[in-house]
Amino acid sequence: MINNGQLIRVIVLCAMVFGLIAPIVLGLWQTVKAAFGFMPALGLLEWSTEPWQKLQNLSGFSTSLRLTLTTGFGATLVSFLLATGVCTTLQAYLRPSIVARILTPFLATPHAAIAVGLTFVLAPSGWIARMLSGPLGWENPPDLSTVNDSWGLALMLGLIVKEVPFLLFLILSALSQISITNQMATARSLGYTPSHIWIKVIMPQVWPLIRLPFWVVLAYSLSVVDMAIILGPSNPPTLAVAVTRWFSSHELSMLAPASAGALLQAMIVLLSLVFVYLCELLIRHSGVWWLRKGSRGTSINLGIWITTVCTIGLMILASLTLLSLFIWSLTWRWSFPRLIPESWSLRAWTNSFDSWGVALGNTLALASATTLISLIITIAWLETEDSANTTRSSWINSLIYLPLLVPQITFLYGLNVVFLSINFSASYIAVIWAQTLFVFPYMMIALSDPWRAMDPRFTKVGAALGAGPWKRLISIKLHVLLRPILTAISIGVAVSVAQYLPTLFIGAGRINTLTTEAVTLSSGSDRRITAVYASLQAALPFIIYLVAFLLPAVLHRNRRDLIGVFQK
Amino acid sequence: MSLYLKDISIRSRAGLSLFAPLSLKIPSGKVFTVVGPSGIGKSTLLDAIGGHLKNGFHLTGSVVLNGRNLTNLPPESRRIGVMFQDEMLFPHLSVGDNLAFGLPATMRGKEIRRAAVDSALDQSGLSKLYDRDPATLSGGQRSRAALMRTILAEPHALLLDEPFSKLDNTLRNEISCFVLAFTKSNAIPTLMVTHKSDDAAATGGTMLELKLN
C-alpha cells in the first residue's frame, strides 16, 4: 500500500536522483569522453589517449600541477591547525553564539570579494605597503609581486582567510555535542595540559563530526577557480584556472586536453581525499600508542598561543580587506603613500550604474530562485524523514556532499555540452539548476541538525490534538524552527551569490552576475569600479544574514523559549 | 466506552520484544498505571497506542477505543490525548493560542472559539493569561494550560507519560486531582506510565507492572 508519506518519499528521491546526481554524472561522462578524444560535435569519433599527451606537453603543465597541490594542501593544513588551535582559546572565553556572530561576516562574504579586497590590501601599492611607507621612507610602491606571486602564497592566504572561520564554525558546532567542560576538568585533574587534552581527548571525538566538511574544504582548495584567478599566479596558474582558460579558449583543439585536465583535477581531489583518509587511519593507530605512554605535556601551551595570535592577525586582515572594498568604491583620488584617499566620490557607483544594476538584478534573481527551490526540497526531504519516522542512512548523507566534493570544473563544462545539445544552455533556468547543485547541499547540511534537534514531542502533541501532517508542519515546525530556517536561507543566498563557474559555463558567459563581473574586472581594471562590484557582492549576503538574525528576534520578542533555545 | 489493548507487543529493529505481551482493558473514567524500570519501553508503549511509533519498531496486537480499531490510523485521527512530563506548550504561540490549537476545527466562528478558550482559562485558574508567553508561566500554570489544551481537543482517551515527575508534592496532588476530575467527569479511560511509585500513588488507580519478555 502506498500512503502519502511513501509517495512524497518517492518524489523526493526522484528529485534527488534526476535533479542532483544526474547532472553530475552526465557532465562527468561528457568530460570523460572528451578527455579520451571522443567528440562527435567536432567529428572526432575515435577513442584515444592523445589529449593526455597534449595536456602533458602544454607549457607550464607540471608547474600548474605543483601549484595546485601546494596551495590546496598548504591552505587546508594551515587553516586546520589555526582553527583547532584557536578553538581551545575561544571555547574557554567566549560563548559559541558570540563566536558565531563574529564569524558571520567572514563566512558570508564570497571568496571573490575577499580576494579582491586582499589585492587592495596586499598589493605593492596596497594598504600594508602604505602603512610601511612612512617608517621605511618609501616614495613609490615597492617592486615586489605580493599578489599573483609565483609561489601561490597570496592565494593560500586568501583561502586561509576564508577557511579558518568556516572550520572554526564547524569545530565549535561539533564541540557543542560533546560535554567538553567535564572532560577537560577530568583530564586536567589527571595532570594533562590543555593542548594535550585537546589532541588526545577532544579532537578524536570532534574529527568524525567534521570529517566530511573538512574533505569539502580540501576539495575546494584544490580546485578553486575564482579566488585563484584573482590572487593566484597567472603564468602558469593552478591547474583549475588553466583548465578554465583552455575551455574558454577560441581554439576548439584545446577542448580535448582541457577535458583531460578537468578529469585530472577530479583524480587529484580523489587521491588527496584517499591520502587524507590514510593519514587518519595512521594517526588513529599510532595515536593510541602515543596516548598509552601517558605524557602530560608541558604547561607552556606555545601552539595554542601561536595559533591564537595568527588567527587574530588573520581576522584583522580580513576586516581590513572588507573595509578596503568600501573605501576604494568611494575613492576619487588616492595616490601612493597616503593612508586614506585624498578625495572621495560617488562617481564609481553612479557612472557604472547601468552595468552593476544588471549584474545585481541577475544576482538577486538567481539567488532568490535557487534558495527558494533548495529550501523547498530541503524541507520536503526533512519532513519526509519525519513522517516516515526514519533517520537518514549515512550513504545518502554522503551523497548530499557529492556536489561539494567533485570539482566544479570536472563536470560543469560537460554539463553545458549536454545542455547545449538540448538547446538549454545560457538560459536562466539552466543557471538556476546548476547553482542549485551547490546551494542545496549547504542548505540541507545547515538545516538537518536543528530540524532533528527539535523535540519530537511537539509534533506528537500536535497530532494528539488532531493536527494532520500539513498543519503540524506549517503551524508548529516552521515556526519553532524559524531561526535555523532563516540561517539556512542566508547560507543559500551567500552560496548562490558566490557561484562563479556554474554561472560562467552554464550561462555561456551571457549571464553577468556580481561575481562573474568582479572576477573579470579584477584583472587590471579600474580599482574603483572593481570595488563597487566586490562591495555589492560582500554586502548582499551580509544584509541577508542580518535580516535572518534580526527577524526572529523581532517576531519572537515575547517568546523567551524560542529566543533562548535556538540561539546557537 | 473503554480503551482495549489486545495482545500488544512491540519488537525493535533487532527483532527483540520489548516486554511480555500485554492485554488490558481500561474502563471509562478509570486510570491504569503501568510501572516498570527505565528502558523497558514504557514510552514506546504509549507511542504505539498514540500512533507515534518510530520506524524500526513493529507493533503486533491491536488498540481498540470504544469499539473502534485504531491500530492502522494516523495519530491525528485517533482522538487520544497525550501529556508528557514537560508540558510541551508550543513556544511560538501565546498561552491562549496554545489552547485554541486544541479546539476542534468544527467549532466555527472567531468569537465562539475565543469564548471557549477564555472559559477554559478561567476554569483552570489562568484567567487573563491569553496573551502570555508560555515560557513565563509557573510550573503549575504550565501543567494546567497543557492539560486544558488536551481537554479542549475532546479526546476519547488519555495517555500520561510520567506527567508529574517534575512537580513537587503539593503541585503533584493538585494537578493529579485536576486530571482525575476531568477523566471521571468525561468518562475517559486513562493510561499512565511512570517509574516513580509516587506518581502511581497520586492517581490511586489500578497498577500493573511491565515485565521483560
JSON list of C-alpha atoms in Angstrom, two decimals, chain A residues 388-391 455-469 471-472 475-477 479-480 556 558-562 566, chain B residues 47 52-55 75-76 79-82 84-94 101-102 131-136 149-150 153:
[
{"chain": "A", "resi": 388, "resn": "ALA", "atom": "CA", "xyz": [8.29, 8.13, 7.78]},
{"chain": "A", "resi": 389, "resn": "ASN", "atom": "CA", "xyz": [9.72, 8.29, 11.32]},
{"chain": "A", "resi": 390, "resn": "THR", "atom": "CA", "xyz": [13.09, 7.29, 9.98]},
{"chain": "A", "resi": 391, "resn": "THR", "atom": "CA", "xyz": [16.62, 8.57, 10.11]},
{"chain": "A", "resi": 455, "resn": "ASP", "atom": "CA", "xyz": [11.78, 17.89, 20.36]},
{"chain": "A", "resi": 456, "resn": "PRO", "atom": "CA", "xyz": [9.61, 15.26, 18.62]},
{"chain": "A", "resi": 457, "resn": "ARG", "atom": "CA", "xyz": [7.09, 15.54, 21.42]},
{"chain": "A", "resi": 458, "resn": "PHE", "atom": "CA", "xyz": [5.88, 18.86, 19.99]},
{"chain": "A", "resi": 459, "resn": "THR", "atom": "CA", "xyz": [4.60, 17.13, 16.86]},
{"chain": "A", "resi": 460, "resn": "LYS", "atom": "CA", "xyz": [3.28, 14.19, 18.90]},
{"chain": "A", "resi": 461, "resn": "VAL", "atom": "CA", "xyz": [1.26, 16.62, 20.99]},
{"chain": "A", "resi": 462, "resn": "GLY", "atom": "CA", "xyz": [0.12, 18.36, 17.79]},
{"chain": "A", "resi": 463, "resn": "ALA", "atom": "CA", "xyz": [-1.03, 15.07, 16.29]},
{"chain": "A", "resi": 464, "resn": "ALA", "atom": "CA", "xyz": [-2.74, 14.04, 19.51]},
{"chain": "A", "resi": 465, "resn": "LEU", "atom": "CA", "xyz": [-4.63, 17.33, 19.37]},
{"chain": "A", "resi": 466, "resn": "GLY", "atom": "CA", "xyz": [-5.88, 16.40, 15.91]},
{"chain": "A", "resi": 467, "resn": "ALA", "atom": "CA", "xyz": [-3.44, 18.30, 13.68]},
{"chain": "A", "resi": 468, "resn": "GLY", "atom": "CA", "xyz": [-2.67, 16.50, 10.43]},
{"chain": "A", "resi": 469, "resn": "PRO", "atom": "CA", "xyz": [0.82, 16.37, 8.80]},
{"chain": "A", "resi": 471, "resn": "LYS", "atom": "CA", "xyz": [-0.83, 21.56, 9.94]},
{"chain": "A", "resi": 472, "resn": "ARG", "atom": "CA", "xyz": [1.96, 20.10, 12.09]},
{"chain": "A", "resi": 475, "resn": "SER", "atom": "CA", "xyz": [1.79, 25.80, 12.29]},
{"chain": "A", "resi": 476, "resn": "ILE", "atom": "CA", "xyz": [4.31, 24.10, 14.55]},
{"chain": "A", "resi": 477, "resn": "LYS", "atom": "CA", "xyz": [7.62, 23.15, 12.92]},
{"chain": "A", "resi": 479, "resn": "HIS", "atom": "CA", "xyz": [7.56, 28.47, 13.50]},
{"chain": "A", "resi": 480, "resn": "VAL", "atom": "CA", "xyz": [9.67, 26.71, 16.09]},
{"chain": "A", "resi": 556, "resn": "HIS", "atom": "CA", "xyz": [9.61, 36.19, 18.74]},
{"chain": "A", "resi": 558, "resn": "ASN", "atom": "CA", "xyz": [7.74, 37.87, 23.51]},
{"chain": "A", "resi": 559, "resn": "ARG", "atom": "CA", "xyz": [8.69, 34.21, 23.20]},
{"chain": "A", "resi": 560, "resn": "ARG", "atom": "CA", "xyz": [11.50, 33.52, 25.61]},
{"chain": "A", "resi": 561, "resn": "ASP", "atom": "CA", "xyz": [11.99, 29.85, 24.81]},
{"chain": "A", "resi": 562, "resn": "LEU", "atom": "CA", "xyz": [12.47, 30.47, 21.10]},
{"chain": "A", "resi": 566, "resn": "PHE", "atom": "CA", "xyz": [17.85, 28.13, 19.17]},
{"chain": "B", "resi": 47, "resn": "ASP", "atom": "CA", "xyz": [3.86, 5.83, 21.29]},
{"chain": "B", "resi": 52, "resn": "HIS", "atom": "CA", "xyz": [3.67, 7.79, 17.10]},
{"chain": "B", "resi": 53, "resn": "LEU", "atom": "CA", "xyz": [5.73, 4.62, 16.87]},
{"chain": "B", "resi": 54, "resn": "LYS", "atom": "CA", "xyz": [9.19, 5.18, 15.41]},
{"chain": "B", "resi": 55, "resn": "ASN", "atom": "CA", "xyz": [10.20, 3.39, 12.25]},
{"chain": "B", "resi": 75, "resn": "PRO", "atom": "CA", "xyz": [-2.26, 9.73, 15.29]},
{"chain": "B", "resi": 76, "resn": "GLU", "atom": "CA", "xyz": [-4.36, 12.77, 14.39]},
{"chain": "B", "resi": 79, "resn": "ARG", "atom": "CA", "xyz": [-8.54, 11.13, 19.38]},
{"chain": "B", "resi": 80, "resn": "ILE", "atom": "CA", "xyz": [-6.09, 10.06, 22.04]},
{"chain": "B", "resi": 81, "resn": "GLY", "atom": "CA", "xyz": [-4.61, 12.91, 24.09]},
{"chain": "B", "resi": 82, "resn": "VAL", "atom": "CA", "xyz": [-1.02, 12.74, 25.36]},
{"chain": "B", "resi": 84, "resn": "PHE", "atom": "CA", "xyz": [4.38, 14.42, 28.82]},
{"chain": "B", "resi": 85, "resn": "GLN", "atom": "CA", "xyz": [6.50, 15.23, 31.84]},
{"chain": "B", "resi": 86, "resn": "ASP", "atom": "CA", "xyz": [7.34, 18.52, 30.09]},
{"chain": "B", "resi": 87, "resn": "GLU", "atom": "CA", "xyz": [4.25, 20.40, 29.16]},
{"chain": "B", "resi": 88, "resn": "MET", "atom": "CA", "xyz": [5.25, 20.85, 25.50]},
{"chain": "B", "resi": 89, "resn": "LEU", "atom": "CA", "xyz": [3.37, 24.11, 25.15]},
{"chain": "B", "resi": 90, "resn": "PHE", "atom": "CA", "xyz": [4.22, 25.40, 21.69]},
{"chain": "B", "resi": 91, "resn": "PRO", "atom": "CA", "xyz": [6.88, 28.05, 22.31]},
{"chain": "B", "resi": 92, "resn": "HIS", "atom": "CA", "xyz": [5.83, 30.26, 19.39]},
{"chain": "B", "resi": 93, "resn": "LEU", "atom": "CA", "xyz": [2.20, 30.59, 20.48]},
{"chain": "B", "resi": 94, "resn": "SER", "atom": "CA", "xyz": [0.70, 32.54, 23.36]},
{"chain": "B", "resi": 101, "resn": "PHE", "atom": "CA", "xyz": [-4.75, 24.86, 18.85]},
{"chain": "B", "resi": 102, "resn": "GLY", "atom": "CA", "xyz": [-6.57, 22.12, 20.74]},
{"chain": "B", "resi": 131, "resn": "ASP", "atom": "CA", "xyz": [-1.56, 36.69, 25.55]},
{"chain": "B", "resi": 132, "resn": "ARG", "atom": "CA", "xyz": [1.18, 35.48, 27.88]},
{"chain": "B", "resi": 133, "resn": "ASP", "atom": "CA", "xyz": [4.34, 33.79, 26.61]},
{"chain": "B", "resi": 134, "resn": "PRO", "atom": "CA", "xyz": [4.07, 30.19, 27.89]},
{"chain": "B", "resi": 135, "resn": "ALA", "atom": "CA", "xyz": [7.73, 30.35, 28.92]},
{"chain": "B", "resi": 136, "resn": "THR", "atom": "CA", "xyz": [6.84, 32.91, 31.59]},
{"chain": "B", "resi": 149, "resn": "ARG", "atom": "CA", "xyz": [-5.25, 22.22, 25.69]},
{"chain": "B", "resi": 150, "resn": "THR", "atom": "CA", "xyz": [-5.59, 18.44, 25.72]},
{"chain": "B", "resi": 153, "resn": "ALA", "atom": "CA", "xyz": [-9.43, 18.65, 21.78]}
]
